[in-house]
mmCIF file of C-alpha atoms in Angstrom:
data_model
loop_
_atom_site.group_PDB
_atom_site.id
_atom_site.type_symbol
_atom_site.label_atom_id
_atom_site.label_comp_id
_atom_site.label_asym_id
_atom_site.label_seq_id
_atom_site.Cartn_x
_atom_site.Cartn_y
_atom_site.Cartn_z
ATOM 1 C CA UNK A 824 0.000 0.000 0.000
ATOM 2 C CA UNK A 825 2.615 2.222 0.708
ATOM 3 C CA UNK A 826 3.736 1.863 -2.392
ATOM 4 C CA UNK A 827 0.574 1.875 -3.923
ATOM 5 C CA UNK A 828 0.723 5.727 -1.873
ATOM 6 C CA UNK A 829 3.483 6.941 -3.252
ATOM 7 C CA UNK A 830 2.929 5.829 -7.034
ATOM 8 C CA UNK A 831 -0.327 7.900 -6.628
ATOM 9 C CA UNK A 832 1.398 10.562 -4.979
ATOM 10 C CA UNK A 833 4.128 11.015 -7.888
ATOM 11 C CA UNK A 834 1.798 10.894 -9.941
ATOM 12 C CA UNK A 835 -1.162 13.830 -8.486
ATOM 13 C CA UNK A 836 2.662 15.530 -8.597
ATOM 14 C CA UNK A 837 3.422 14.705 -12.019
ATOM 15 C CA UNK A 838 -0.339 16.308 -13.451
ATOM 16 C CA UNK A 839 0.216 19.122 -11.210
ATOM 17 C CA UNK A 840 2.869 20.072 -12.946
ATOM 18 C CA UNK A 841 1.598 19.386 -16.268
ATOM 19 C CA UNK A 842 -1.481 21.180 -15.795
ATOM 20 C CA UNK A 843 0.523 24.449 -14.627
ATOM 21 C CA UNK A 844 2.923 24.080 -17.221
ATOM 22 C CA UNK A 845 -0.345 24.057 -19.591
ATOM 23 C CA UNK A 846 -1.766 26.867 -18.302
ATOM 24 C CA UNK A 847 0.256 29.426 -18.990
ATOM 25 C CA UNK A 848 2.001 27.954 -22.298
ATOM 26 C CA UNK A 849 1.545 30.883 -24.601
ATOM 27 C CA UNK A 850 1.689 33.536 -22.407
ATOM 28 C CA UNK A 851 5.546 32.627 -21.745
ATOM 29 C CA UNK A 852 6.030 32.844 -25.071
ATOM 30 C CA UNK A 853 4.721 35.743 -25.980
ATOM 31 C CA UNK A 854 8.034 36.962 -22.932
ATOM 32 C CA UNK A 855 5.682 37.462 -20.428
ATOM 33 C CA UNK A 856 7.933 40.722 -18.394
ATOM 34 C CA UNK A 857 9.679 40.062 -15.203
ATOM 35 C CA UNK A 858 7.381 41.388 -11.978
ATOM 36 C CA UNK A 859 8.168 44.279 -10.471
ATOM 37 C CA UNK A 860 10.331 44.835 -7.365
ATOM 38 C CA UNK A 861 7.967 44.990 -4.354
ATOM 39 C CA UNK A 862 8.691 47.768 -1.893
ATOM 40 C CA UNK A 863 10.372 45.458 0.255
ATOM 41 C CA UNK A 864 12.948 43.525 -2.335
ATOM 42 C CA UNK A 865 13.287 47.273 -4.089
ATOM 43 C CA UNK A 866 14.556 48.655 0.033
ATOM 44 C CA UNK A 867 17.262 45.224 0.126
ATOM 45 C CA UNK A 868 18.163 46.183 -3.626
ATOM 46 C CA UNK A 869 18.820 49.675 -2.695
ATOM 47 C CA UNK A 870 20.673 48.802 0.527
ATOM 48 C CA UNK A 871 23.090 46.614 -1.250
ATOM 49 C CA UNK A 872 26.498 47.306 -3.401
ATOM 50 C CA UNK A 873 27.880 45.304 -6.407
ATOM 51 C CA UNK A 874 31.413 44.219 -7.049
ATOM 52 C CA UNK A 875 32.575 42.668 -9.929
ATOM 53 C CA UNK A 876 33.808 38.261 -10.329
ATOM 54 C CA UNK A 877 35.035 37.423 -13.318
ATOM 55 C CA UNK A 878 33.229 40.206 -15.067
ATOM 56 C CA UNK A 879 29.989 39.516 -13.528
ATOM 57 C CA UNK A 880 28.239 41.904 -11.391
ATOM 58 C CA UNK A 881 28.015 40.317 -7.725
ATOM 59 C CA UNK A 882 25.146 41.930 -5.621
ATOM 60 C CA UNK A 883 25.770 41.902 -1.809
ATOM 61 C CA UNK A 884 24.701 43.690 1.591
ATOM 62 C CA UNK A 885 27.156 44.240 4.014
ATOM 63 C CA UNK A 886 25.530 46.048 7.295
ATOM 64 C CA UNK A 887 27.235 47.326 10.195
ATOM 65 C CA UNK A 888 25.476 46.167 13.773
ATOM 66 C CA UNK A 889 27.074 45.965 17.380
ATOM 67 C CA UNK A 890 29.680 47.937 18.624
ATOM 68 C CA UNK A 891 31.869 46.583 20.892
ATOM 69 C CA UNK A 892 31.854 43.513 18.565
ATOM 70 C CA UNK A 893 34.486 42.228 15.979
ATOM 71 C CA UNK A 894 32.287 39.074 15.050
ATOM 72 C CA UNK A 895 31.374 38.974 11.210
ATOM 73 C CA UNK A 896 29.032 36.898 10.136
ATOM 74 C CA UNK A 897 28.404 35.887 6.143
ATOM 75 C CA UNK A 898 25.350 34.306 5.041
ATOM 76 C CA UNK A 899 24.672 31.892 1.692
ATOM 77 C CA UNK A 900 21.669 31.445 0.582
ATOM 78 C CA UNK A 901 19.687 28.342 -0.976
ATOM 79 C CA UNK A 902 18.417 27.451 -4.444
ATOM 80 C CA UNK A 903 16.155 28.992 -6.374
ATOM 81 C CA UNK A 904 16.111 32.376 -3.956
ATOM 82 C CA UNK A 905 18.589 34.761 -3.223
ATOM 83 C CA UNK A 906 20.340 36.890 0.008
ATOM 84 C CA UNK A 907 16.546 38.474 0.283
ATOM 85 C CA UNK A 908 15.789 34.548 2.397
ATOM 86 C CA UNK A 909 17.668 36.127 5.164
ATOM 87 C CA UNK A 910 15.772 39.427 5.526
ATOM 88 C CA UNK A 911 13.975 38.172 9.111
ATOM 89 C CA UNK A 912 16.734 37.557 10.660
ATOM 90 C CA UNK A 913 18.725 40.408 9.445
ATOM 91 C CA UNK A 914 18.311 43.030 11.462
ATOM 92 C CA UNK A 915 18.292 40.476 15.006
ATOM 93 C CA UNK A 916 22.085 39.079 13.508
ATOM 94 C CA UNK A 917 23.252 43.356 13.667
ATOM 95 C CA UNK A 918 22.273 43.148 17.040
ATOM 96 C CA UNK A 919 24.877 40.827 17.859
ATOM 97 C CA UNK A 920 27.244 41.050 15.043
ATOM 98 C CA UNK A 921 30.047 43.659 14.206
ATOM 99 C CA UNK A 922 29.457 43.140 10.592
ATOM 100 C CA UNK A 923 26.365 40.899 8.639
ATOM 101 C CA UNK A 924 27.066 39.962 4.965
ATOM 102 C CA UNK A 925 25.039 38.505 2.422
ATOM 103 C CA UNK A 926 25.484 37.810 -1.053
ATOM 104 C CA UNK A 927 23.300 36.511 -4.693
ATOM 105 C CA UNK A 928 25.035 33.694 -5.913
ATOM 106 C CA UNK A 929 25.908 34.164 -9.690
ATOM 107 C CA UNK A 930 22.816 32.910 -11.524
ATOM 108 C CA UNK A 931 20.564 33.582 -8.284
ATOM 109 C CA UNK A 932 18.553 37.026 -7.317
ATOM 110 C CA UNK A 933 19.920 40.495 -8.313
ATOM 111 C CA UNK A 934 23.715 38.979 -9.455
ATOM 112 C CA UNK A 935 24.368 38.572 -13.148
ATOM 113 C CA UNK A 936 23.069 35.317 -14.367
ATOM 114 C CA UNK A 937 24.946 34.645 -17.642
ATOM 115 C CA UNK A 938 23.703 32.521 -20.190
ATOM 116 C CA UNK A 939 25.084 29.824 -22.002
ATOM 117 C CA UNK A 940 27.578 29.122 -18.296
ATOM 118 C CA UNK A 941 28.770 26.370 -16.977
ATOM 119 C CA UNK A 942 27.509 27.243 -13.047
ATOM 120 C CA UNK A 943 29.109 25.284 -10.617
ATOM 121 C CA UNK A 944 29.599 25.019 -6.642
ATOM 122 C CA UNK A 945 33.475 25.766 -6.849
ATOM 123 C CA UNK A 946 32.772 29.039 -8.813
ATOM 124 C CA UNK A 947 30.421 30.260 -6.228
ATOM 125 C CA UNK A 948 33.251 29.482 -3.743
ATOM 126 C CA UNK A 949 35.631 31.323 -4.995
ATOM 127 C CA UNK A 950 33.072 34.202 -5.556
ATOM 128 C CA UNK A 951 32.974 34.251 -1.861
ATOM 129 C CA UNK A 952 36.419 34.162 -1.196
ATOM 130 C CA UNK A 953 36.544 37.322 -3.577
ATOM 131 C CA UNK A 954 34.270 38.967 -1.969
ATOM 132 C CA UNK A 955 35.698 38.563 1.342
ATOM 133 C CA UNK A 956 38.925 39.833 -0.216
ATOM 134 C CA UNK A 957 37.290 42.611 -1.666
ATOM 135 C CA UNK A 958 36.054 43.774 1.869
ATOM 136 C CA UNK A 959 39.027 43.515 3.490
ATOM 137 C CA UNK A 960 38.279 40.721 5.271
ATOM 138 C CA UNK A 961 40.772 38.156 3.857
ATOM 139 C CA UNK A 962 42.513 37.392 7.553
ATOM 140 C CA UNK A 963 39.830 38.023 9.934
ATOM 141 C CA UNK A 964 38.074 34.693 10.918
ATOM 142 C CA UNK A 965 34.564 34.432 9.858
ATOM 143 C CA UNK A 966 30.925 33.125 10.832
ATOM 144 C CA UNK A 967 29.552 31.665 8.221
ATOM 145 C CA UNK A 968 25.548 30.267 7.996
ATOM 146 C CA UNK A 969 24.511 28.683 4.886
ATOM 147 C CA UNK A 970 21.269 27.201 3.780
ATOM 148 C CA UNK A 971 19.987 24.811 0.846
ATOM 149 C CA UNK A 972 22.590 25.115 -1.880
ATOM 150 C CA UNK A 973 24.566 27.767 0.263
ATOM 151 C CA UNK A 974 25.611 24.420 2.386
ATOM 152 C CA UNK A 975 27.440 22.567 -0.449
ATOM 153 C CA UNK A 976 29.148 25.666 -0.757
ATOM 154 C CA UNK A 977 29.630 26.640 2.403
ATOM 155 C CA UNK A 978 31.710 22.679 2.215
ATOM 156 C CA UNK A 979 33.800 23.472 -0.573
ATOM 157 C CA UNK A 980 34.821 26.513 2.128
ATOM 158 C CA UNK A 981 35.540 24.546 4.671
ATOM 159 C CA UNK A 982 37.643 22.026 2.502
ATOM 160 C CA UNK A 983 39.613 24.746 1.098
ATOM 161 C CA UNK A 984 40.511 26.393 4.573
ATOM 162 C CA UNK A 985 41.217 23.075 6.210
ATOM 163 C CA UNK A 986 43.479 22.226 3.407
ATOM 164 C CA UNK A 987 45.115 26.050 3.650
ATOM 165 C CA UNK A 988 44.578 26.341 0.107
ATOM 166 C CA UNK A 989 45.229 30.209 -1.424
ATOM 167 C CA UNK A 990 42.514 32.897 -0.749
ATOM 168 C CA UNK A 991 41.250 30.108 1.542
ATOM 169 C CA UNK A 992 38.660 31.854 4.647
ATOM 170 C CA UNK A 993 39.710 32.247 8.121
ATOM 171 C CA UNK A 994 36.712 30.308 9.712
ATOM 172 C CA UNK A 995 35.539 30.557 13.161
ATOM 173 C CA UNK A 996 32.760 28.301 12.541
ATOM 174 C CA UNK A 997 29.887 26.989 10.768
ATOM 175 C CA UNK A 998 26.485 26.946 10.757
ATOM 176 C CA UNK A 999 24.165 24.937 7.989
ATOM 177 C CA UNK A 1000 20.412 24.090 7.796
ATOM 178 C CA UNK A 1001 18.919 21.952 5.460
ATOM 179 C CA UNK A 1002 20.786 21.536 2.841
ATOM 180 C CA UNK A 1003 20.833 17.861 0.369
ATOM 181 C CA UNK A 1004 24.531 17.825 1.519
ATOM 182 C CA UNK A 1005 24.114 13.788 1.284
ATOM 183 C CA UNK A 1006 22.969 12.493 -1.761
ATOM 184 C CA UNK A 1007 21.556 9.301 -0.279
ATOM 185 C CA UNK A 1008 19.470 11.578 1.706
ATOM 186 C CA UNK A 1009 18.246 13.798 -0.597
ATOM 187 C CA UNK A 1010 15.153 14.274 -2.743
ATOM 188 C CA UNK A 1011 14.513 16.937 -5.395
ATOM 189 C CA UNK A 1012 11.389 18.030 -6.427
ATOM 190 C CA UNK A 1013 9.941 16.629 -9.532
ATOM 191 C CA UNK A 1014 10.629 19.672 -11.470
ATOM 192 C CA UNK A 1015 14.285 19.971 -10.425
ATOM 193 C CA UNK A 1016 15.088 16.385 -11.950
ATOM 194 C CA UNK A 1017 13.241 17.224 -15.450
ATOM 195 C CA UNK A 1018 15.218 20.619 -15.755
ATOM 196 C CA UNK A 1019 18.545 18.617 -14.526
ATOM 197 C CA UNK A 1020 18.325 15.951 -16.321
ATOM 198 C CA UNK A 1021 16.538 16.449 -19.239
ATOM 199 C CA UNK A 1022 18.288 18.165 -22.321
ATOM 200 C CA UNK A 1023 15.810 17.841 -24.646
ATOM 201 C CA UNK A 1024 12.860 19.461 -21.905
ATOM 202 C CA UNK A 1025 14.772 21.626 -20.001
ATOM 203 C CA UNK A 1026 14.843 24.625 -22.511
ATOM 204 C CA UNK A 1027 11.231 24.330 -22.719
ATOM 205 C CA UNK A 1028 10.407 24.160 -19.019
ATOM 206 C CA UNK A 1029 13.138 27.187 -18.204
ATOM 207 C CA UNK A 1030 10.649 29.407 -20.121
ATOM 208 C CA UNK A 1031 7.403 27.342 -18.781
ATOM 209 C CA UNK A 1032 8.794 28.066 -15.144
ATOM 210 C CA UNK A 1033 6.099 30.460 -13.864
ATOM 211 C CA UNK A 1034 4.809 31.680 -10.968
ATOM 212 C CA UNK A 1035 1.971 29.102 -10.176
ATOM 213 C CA UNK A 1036 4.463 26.411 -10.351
ATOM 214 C CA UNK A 1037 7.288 27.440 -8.125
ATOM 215 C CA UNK A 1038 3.853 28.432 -5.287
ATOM 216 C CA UNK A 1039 3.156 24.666 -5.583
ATOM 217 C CA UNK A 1040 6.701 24.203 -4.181
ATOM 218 C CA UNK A 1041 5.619 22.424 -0.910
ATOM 219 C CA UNK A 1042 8.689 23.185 1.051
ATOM 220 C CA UNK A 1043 6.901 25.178 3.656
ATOM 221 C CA UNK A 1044 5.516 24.040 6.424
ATOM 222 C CA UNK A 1045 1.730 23.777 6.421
ATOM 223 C CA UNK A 1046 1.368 26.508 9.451
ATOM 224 C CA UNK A 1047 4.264 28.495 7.990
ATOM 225 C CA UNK A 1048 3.638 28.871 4.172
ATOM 226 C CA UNK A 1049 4.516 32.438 3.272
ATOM 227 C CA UNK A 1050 2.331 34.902 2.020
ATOM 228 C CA UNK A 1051 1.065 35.673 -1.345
ATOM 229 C CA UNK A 1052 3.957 38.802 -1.229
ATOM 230 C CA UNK A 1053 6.223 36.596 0.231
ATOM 231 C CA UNK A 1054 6.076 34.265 -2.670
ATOM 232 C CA UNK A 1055 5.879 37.062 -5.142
ATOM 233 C CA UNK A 1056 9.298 38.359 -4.195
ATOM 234 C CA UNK A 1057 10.654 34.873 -4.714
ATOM 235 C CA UNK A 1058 9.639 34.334 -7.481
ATOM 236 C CA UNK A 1059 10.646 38.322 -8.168
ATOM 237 C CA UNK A 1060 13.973 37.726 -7.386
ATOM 238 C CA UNK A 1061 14.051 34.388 -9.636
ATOM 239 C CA UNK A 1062 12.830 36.129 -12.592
ATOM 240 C CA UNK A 1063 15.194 39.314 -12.765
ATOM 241 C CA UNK A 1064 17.468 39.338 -15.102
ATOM 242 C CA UNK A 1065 15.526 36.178 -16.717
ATOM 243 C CA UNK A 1066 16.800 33.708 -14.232
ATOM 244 C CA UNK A 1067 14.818 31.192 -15.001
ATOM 245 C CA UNK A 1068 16.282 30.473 -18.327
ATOM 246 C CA UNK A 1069 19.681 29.504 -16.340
ATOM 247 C CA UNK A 1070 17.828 27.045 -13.868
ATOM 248 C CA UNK A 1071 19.046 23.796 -15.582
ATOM 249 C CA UNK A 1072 22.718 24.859 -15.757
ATOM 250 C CA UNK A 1073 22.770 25.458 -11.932
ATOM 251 C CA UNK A 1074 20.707 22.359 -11.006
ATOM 252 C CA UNK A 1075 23.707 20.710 -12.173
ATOM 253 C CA UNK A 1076 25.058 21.114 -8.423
ATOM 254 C CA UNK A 1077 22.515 17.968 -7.618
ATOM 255 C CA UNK A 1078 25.273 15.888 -10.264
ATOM 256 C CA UNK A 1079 27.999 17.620 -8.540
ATOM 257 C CA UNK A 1080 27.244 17.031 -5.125
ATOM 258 C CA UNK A 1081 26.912 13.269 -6.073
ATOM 259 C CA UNK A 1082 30.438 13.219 -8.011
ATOM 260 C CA UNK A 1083 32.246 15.207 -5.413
ATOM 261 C CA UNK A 1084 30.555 13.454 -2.060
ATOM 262 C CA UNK A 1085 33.804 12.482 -0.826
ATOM 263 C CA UNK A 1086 35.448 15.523 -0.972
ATOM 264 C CA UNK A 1087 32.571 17.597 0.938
ATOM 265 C CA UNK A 1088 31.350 15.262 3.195
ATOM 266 C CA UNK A 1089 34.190 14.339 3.958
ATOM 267 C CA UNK A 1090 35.357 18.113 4.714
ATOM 268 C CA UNK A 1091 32.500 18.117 7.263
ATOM 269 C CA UNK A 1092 33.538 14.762 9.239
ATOM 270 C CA UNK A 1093 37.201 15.633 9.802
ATOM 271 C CA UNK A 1094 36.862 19.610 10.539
ATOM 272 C CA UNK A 1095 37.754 21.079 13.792
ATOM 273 C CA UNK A 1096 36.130 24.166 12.848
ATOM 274 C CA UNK A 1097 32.925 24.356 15.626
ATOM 275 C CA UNK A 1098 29.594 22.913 13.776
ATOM 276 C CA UNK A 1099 25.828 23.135 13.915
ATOM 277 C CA UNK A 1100 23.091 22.019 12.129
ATOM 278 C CA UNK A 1101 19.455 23.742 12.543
ATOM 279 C CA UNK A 1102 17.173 21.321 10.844
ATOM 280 C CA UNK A 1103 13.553 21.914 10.165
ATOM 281 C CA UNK A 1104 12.167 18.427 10.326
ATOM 282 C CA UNK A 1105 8.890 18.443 7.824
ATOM 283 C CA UNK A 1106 11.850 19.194 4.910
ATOM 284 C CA UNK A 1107 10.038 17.365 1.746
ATOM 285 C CA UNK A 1108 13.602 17.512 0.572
ATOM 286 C CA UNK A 1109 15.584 15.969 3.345
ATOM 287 C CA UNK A 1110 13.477 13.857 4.809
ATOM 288 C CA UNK A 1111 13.137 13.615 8.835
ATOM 289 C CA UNK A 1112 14.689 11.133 10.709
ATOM 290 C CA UNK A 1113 17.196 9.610 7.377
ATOM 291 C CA UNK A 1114 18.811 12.778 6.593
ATOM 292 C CA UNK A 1115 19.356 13.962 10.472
ATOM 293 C CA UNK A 1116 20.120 10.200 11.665
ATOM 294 C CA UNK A 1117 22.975 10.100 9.049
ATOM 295 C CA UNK A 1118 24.218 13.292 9.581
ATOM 296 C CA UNK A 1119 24.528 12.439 13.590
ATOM 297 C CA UNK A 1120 25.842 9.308 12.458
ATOM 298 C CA UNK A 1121 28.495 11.173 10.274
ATOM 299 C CA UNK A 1122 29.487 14.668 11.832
ATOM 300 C CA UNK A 1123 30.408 13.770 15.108
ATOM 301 C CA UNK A 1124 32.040 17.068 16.318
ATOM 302 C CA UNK A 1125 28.818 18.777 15.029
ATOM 303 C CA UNK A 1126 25.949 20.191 17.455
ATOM 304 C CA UNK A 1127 22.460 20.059 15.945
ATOM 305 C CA UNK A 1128 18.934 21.732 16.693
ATOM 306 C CA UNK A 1129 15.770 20.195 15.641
ATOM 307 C CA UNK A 1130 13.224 22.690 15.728
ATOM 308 C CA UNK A 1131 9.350 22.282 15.846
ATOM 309 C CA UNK A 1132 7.890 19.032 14.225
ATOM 310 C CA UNK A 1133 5.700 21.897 11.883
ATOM 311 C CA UNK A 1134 9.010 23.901 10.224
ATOM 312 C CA UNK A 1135 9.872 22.775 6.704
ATOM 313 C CA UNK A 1136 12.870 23.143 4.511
ATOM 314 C CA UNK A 1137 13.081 27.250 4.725
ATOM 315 C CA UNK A 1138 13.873 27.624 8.874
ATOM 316 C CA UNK A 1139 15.048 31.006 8.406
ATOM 317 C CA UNK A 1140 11.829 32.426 6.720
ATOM 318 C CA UNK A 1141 9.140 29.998 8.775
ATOM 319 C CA UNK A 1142 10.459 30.093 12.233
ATOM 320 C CA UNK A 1143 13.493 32.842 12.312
ATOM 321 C CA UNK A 1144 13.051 33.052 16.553
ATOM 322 C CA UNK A 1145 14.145 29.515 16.400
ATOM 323 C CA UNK A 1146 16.544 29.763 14.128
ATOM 324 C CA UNK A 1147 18.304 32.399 16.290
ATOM 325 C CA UNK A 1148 17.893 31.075 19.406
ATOM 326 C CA UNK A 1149 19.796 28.261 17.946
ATOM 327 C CA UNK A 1150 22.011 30.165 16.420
ATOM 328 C CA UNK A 1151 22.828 32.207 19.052
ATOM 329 C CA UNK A 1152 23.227 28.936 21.837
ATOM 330 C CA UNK A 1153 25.628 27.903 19.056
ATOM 331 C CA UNK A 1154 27.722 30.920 18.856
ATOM 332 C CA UNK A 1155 27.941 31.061 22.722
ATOM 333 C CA UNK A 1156 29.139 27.721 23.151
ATOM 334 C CA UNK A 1157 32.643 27.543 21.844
#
């Protein structure tokens, strides 16, 4: 039967998504514009700064908080959203923090998204590590939280620092929350494997990629979905710069993640840099108790926070007093 449940499950999925691709077929094609900034994405825009990475244009924030503080803390977001995932907890982290920094991944929010690229997790790495440069902040030893994607990277950081490779971060330690860091763990949505995997649809589905279907997301928590202008700046910040025409060329970090496993999981087991995990158990995506028993299993050094049985796979944006209570008991342990 349970099988029997799932089958039928994949497959209410599968029509879902055939039925919203449907829907809006022409009107893609006739280059439907990109939405408007709200007033609240068009306030983070404003309050941000570019630098340039390999002659793309890099957005970032980079707030000053607490004085009497030297503690930085840099933040990487998930996939498909952008540094705007972090704006509830934002102004609580300058409370505690000397300096807060964010950044859009290449490909992701207000950054350039360049298109025919080859995106890939060790290019957004070094991004980071040039941005950090390009603050000034190439000896001092970092915070860094990461989320979603922003955890595989956040990996390839910590391998490069524990191997003292050049340009490598100072870290002070490391915080992640559901992130697909094991591939034996993780489960991407239906969509995500068409657009990876699929040469022949994903071109087609890039430009079918529209509003209705990314709502139908189910990675929120029933009692914590976001609202209807929460889910319009996500899918805001998705569609500047047409960003949905790169989405198969960066959901090649699913491929990656499986071909360089060793490598970044294995960063994570032998670190001595201080660890946490803030898990939001109802995670479609990394399912509750296989991904958290594994990574227990795995990471001993790390610490971990489970938070309410109701939070999904965005803990930031559907519980952020949990996430920094966690955070924060993290941070004051070591």
């Amino acid at each position: 039967t349970s099988r029997r449940d799932t089958l039928r499950a994949n497959m209410r999925e599968w029509w879902i998504h055939v039925g919203l691709i449907c829907v809006p077929l022409a009107a893609v094609y006739l280059h439907i514009p990109p939405p408007q900034l709200s007033a609240s994405l068009q306030k983070w825009h404003s309050a941000g700064k570019v630098f340039t990475f390999r002659g793309s244009q890099i957005f970032y924030r980079d707030s000053y908080g607490a004085l009497g503080s030297s503690d930085v803390v840099l933040l990487l977001h998930g996939f498909p959203t952008s540094s705007f995932d972090w704006n509830k907890i934002w102004d609580p982290l300058l409370q505690r923090f000397h300096r807060v920094i964010a950044m859009d991944f290449l490909g992701f929010g207000f950054s350039d998204k360049p298109r025919p690229h080859r995106y890939s997790i060790f290019e957004q790495a070094s991004m980071v590590e040039a941005l950090v440069s390009h603050l000034g902040l190439s000896s001092h030893r970092l915070n860094l939280v990461s989320h979603d994607y922003g955890d595989t990277v956040a990996l390839e950081l910590l391998y490069r620092s524990d191997q003292n490779r050049t340009g490598h971060l100072k870290l002070n330690s490391l915080c992640l929350s559901n992130g697909g860091i094991f591939p034996e763990t993780h489960h991407p949505r239906l969509l995500q494997t068409l657009l990876k995997d699929s040469s022949f649809l994903a071109p087609i589905l890039t430009r079918l990629t529209n509003y209705l279907l990314f709502h139908e997301g189910e990675v929120f928590g029933p009692y914590t979905q976001p609202t209807d202008a929460e889910y319009w700046d996500m899918w805001t910040g998705l569609r500047y710069n047409d960003g949905n025409l790169v989405l198969d060329s960066i959901l090649q970090y699913i491929n990656q993640r499986l071909k360089h496993r060793e490598r970044w999981v294995g960063a994570l087991t032998s670190t001595m840099v201080p660890l946490h995990m803030i898990y939001g158990p109802l995670d479609p995506v990394n399912p509750h108790p296989q991904f958290i028993r594994l990574y227990q299993q795995l990471v001993h050094r790390s610490t971990v926070t489970i938070l309410d049985k109701h939070i999904s796979h965005y803990p930031q944006l559907e519980d952020p007093t949990g996430f920094l209570n966690a955070y924060f008991n993290f941070i004051h342990s070591f």
